[in-house]
Short mmCIF file of C-alpha atoms in Angstrom, two decimals:
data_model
loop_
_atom_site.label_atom_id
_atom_site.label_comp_id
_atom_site.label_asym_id
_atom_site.label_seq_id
_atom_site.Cartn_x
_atom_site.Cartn_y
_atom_site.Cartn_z
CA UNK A 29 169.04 -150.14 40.08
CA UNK A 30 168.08 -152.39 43.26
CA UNK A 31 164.58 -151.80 42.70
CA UNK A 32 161.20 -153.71 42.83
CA UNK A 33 158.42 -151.40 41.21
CA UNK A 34 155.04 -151.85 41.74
CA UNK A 35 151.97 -150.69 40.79
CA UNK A 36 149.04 -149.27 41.67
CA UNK A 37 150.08 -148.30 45.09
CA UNK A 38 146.53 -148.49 46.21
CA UNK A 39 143.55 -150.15 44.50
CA UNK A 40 140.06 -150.05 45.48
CA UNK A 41 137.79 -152.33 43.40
CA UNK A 42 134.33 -154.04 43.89
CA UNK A 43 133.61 -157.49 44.47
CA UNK A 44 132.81 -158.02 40.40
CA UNK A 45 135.65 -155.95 39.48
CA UNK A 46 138.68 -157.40 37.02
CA UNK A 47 141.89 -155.94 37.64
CA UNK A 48 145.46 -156.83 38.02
CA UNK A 49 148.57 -155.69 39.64
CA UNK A 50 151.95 -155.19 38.10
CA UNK A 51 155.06 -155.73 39.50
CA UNK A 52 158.84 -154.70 37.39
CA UNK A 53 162.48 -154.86 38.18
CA UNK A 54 165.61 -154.57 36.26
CA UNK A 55 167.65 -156.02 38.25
CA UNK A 56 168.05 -159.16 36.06
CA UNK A 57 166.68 -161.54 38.58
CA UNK A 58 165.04 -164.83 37.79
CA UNK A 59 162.70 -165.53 40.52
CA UNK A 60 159.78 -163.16 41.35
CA UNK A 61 157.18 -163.54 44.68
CA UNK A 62 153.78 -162.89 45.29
CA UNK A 63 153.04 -162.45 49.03
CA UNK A 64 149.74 -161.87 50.91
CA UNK A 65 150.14 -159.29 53.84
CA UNK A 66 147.25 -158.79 56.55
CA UNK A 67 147.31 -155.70 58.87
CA UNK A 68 149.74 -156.70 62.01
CA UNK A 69 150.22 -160.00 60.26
CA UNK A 70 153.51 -161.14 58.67
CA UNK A 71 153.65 -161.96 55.01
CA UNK A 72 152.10 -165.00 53.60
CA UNK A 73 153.96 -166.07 50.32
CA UNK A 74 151.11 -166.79 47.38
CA UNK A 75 153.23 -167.93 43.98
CA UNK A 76 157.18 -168.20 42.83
CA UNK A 77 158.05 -167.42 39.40
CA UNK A 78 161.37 -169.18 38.68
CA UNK A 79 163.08 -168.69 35.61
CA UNK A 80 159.26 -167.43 33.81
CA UNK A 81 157.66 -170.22 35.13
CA UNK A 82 155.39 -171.03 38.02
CA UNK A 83 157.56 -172.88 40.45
CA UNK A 84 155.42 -172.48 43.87
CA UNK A 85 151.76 -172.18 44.43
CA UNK A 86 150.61 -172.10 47.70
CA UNK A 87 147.42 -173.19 47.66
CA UNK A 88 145.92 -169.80 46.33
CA UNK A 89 142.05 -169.63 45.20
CA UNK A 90 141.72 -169.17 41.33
CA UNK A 91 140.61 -165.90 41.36
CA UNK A 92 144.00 -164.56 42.21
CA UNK A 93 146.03 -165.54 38.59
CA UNK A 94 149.46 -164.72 38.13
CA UNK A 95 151.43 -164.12 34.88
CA UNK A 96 154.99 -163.72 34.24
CA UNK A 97 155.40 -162.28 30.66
CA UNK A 98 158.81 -161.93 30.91
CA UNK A 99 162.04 -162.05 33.13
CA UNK A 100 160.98 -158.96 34.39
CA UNK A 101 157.77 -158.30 34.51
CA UNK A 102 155.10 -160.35 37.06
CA UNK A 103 151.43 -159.38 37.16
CA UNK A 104 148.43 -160.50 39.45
CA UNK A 105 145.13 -160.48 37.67
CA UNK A 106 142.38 -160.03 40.31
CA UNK A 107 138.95 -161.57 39.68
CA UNK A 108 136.09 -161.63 42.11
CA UNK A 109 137.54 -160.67 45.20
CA UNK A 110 135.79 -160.75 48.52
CA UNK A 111 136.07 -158.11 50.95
CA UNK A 112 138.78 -160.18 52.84
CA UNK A 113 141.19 -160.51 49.94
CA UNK A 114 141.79 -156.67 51.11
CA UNK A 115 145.42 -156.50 52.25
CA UNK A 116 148.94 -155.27 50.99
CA UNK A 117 150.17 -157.47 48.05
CA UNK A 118 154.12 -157.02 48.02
CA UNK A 119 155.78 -158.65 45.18
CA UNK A 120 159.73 -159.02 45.30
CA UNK A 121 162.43 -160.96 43.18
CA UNK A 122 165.96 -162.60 43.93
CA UNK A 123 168.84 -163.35 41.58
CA UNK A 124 167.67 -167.07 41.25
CA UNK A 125 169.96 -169.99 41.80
CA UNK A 126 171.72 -170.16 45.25
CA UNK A 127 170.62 -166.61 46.09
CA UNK A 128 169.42 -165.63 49.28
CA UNK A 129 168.34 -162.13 49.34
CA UNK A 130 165.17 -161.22 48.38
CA UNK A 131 164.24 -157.60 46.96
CA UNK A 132 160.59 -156.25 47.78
CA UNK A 133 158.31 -153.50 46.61
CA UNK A 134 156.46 -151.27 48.62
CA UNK A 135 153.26 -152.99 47.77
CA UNK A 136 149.93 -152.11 46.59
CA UNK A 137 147.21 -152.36 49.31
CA UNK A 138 144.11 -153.52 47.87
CA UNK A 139 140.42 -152.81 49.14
CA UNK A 140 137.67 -154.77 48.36
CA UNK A 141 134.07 -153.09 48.64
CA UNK B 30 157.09 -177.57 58.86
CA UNK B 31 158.65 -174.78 60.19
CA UNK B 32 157.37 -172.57 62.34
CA UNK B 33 159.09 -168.70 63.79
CA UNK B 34 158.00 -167.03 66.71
CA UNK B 35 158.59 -164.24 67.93
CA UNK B 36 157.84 -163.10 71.51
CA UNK B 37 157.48 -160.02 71.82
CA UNK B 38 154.84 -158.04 69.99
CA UNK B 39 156.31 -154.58 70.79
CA UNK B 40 159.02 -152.91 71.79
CA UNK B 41 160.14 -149.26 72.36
CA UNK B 42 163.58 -147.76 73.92
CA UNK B 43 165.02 -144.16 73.72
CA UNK B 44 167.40 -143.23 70.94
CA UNK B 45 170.87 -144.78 71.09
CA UNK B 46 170.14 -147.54 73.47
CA UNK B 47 170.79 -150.92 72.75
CA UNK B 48 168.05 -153.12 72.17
CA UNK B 49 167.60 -157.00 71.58
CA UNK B 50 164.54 -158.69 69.46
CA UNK B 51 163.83 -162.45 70.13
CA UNK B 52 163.40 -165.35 67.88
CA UNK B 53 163.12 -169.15 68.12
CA UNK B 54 162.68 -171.45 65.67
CA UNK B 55 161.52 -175.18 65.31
CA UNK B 56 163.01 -177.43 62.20
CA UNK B 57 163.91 -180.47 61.22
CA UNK B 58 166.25 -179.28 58.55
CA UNK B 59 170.26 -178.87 59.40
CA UNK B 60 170.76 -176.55 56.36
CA UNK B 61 169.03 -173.36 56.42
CA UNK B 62 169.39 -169.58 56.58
CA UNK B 63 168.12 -166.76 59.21
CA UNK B 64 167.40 -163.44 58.32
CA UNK B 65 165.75 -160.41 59.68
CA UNK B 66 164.00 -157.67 57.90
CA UNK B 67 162.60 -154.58 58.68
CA UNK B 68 159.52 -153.06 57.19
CA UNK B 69 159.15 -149.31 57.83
CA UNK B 70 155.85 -147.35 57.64
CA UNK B 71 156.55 -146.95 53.88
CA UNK B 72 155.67 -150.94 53.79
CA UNK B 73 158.98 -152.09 52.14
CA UNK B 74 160.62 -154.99 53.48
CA UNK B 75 164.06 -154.46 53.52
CA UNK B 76 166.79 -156.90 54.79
CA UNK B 77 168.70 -156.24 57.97
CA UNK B 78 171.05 -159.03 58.00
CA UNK B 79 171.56 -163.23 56.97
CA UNK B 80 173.00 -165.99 58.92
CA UNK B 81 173.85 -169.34 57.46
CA UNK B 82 173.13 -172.11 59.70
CA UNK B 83 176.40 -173.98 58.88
CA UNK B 84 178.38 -170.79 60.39
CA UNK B 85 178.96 -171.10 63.62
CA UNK B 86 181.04 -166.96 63.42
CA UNK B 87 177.32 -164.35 64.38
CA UNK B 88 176.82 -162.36 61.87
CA UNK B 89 177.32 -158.33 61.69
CA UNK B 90 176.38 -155.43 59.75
CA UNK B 91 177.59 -152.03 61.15
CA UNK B 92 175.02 -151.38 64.35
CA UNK B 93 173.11 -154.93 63.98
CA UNK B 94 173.93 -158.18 64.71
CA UNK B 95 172.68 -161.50 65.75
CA UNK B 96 173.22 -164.08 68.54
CA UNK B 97 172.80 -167.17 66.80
CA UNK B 98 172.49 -170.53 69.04
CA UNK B 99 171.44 -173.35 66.79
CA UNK B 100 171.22 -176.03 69.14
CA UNK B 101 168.64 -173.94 71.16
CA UNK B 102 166.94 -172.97 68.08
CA UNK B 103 167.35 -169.09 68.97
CA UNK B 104 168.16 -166.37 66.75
CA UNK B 105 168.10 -162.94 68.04
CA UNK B 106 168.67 -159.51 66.89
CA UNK B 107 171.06 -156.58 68.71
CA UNK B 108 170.75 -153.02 67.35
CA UNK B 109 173.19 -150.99 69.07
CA UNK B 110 173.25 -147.27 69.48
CA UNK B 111 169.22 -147.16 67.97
CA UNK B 112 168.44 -144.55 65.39
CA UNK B 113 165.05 -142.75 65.18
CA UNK B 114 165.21 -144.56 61.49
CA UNK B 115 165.28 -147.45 63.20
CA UNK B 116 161.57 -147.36 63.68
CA UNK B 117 159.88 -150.18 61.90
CA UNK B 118 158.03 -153.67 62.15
CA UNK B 119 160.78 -156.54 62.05
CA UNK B 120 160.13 -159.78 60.90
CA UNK B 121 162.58 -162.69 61.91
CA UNK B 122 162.21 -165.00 58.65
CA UNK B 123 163.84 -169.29 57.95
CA UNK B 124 164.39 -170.44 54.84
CA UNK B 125 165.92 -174.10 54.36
CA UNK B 126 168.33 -175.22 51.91
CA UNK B 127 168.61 -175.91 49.01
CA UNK B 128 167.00 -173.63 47.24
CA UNK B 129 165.25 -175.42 44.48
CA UNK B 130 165.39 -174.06 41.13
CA UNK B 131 165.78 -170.62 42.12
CA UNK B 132 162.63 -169.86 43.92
CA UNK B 133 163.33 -169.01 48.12
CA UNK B 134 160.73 -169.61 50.69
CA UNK B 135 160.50 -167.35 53.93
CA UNK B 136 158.70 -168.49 56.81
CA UNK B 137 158.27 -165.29 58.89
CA UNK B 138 157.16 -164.48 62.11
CA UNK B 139 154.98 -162.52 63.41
CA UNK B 140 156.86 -159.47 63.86
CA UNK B 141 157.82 -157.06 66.51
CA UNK B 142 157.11 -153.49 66.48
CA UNK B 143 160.02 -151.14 67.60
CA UNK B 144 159.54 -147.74 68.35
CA UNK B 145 162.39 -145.60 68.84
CA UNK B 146 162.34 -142.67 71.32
CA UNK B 147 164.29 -139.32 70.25
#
């Protein structure tokens, strides 16, 4: 299994809406991403989850929060968006120490109305 | 910081041409990696192929591989004999060394869209 799951694969929510995104793989990996994707931009990484704990944050407003349960699982709770928070959130994972492959979902692309 | 760029917004050839992607890089660092993905229309990134900056050998994988001059900073891509699945958005991406505790970080660029023509 060399897969990144996530879910929903779209999400429309409104600007006073609380809701999060999941993001699973079993591939026994220890560090999971958050990235930011624009249309006809590149990504933009948000937070690193190393080893179940927050490792990187790049300077992301608070009403993005993420949570890493466990080894597998990452989420990103959503709270008071703003219509340009509206992009394609792609989370991925790689094995951890001295890896350099990283393994991406297809994304969920979020609209805020 | 480091910064990628790619040059060339989009690109389009006929099926089974060969086609080359630019990218140059600026860094301080000596130890890093290149790497090129591709995204597709069905938005996953997927990884075309790594180079290691120590290595001075240009990588391969089957129909892809890379030109690698360090000293000029460039690092670009070759796809021979182009498939209609070849179609996608690639993204030329650094990442220095080491890799602390686990957790990578990709600078990409800002992509290149190739079409493929059948």
């Amino acid at each position: 299994d060399t897969e990144v799951t996530q879910t929903p694969k779209h999400l429309v929510m409104g600007m006073t809406n609380k809701k999060s995104l999941k993001c699973e793989q079993h591939m026994g990996h220890r560090a999971m991403y958050w990235y930011k994707q624009k249309a006809k931009k590149p990504p933009e990484l948000m937070f690193v989850y190393s080893y179940e704990k927050l490792s990187i944050n790049e300077s992301v407003p608070s009403r993005f929060s993420p949570e890493c349960p466990n080894s597998s699982l990452l989420n990103l709770h959503l709270h008071a968006l703003q219509p340009e928070d509206s992009a394609l959130y792609l989370c991925a994972s790689s094995q951890g120490q001295g890896a350099t492959e990283a393994f991406f979902g297809q994304g969920t692309r979020l609209t805020v109305v | 910081a480091q910064t990628v760029t790619q040059s060339q917004p989009e690109m389009s050839v006929q099926e089974a041409e060969t086609v080359t992607l630019s990218c140059t890089y600026d860094t301080s660092e000596s130890n890093y990696y290149l790497f090129w993905y591709k995204q597709p229309p069905s938005r996953q990134m997927i990884l075309v192929i790594r180079q290691e900056a120590y290595k001075q050998q240009n990588a391969t994988e089957n129909r892809f591989s890379v030109n690698f001059q360090k000293a000029a900073k460039s690092f670009s891509l070759k796809i021979s004999d182009s498939q209609l699945g070849d179609t996608a958005m690639y993204f030329c991406a650094f990442m220095k060394l080491p890799i602390i505790q686990g957790a990578q970080k990709l600078v990409f660029g800002q992509g290149t869209r190739l079409t493929i023509n059948p």
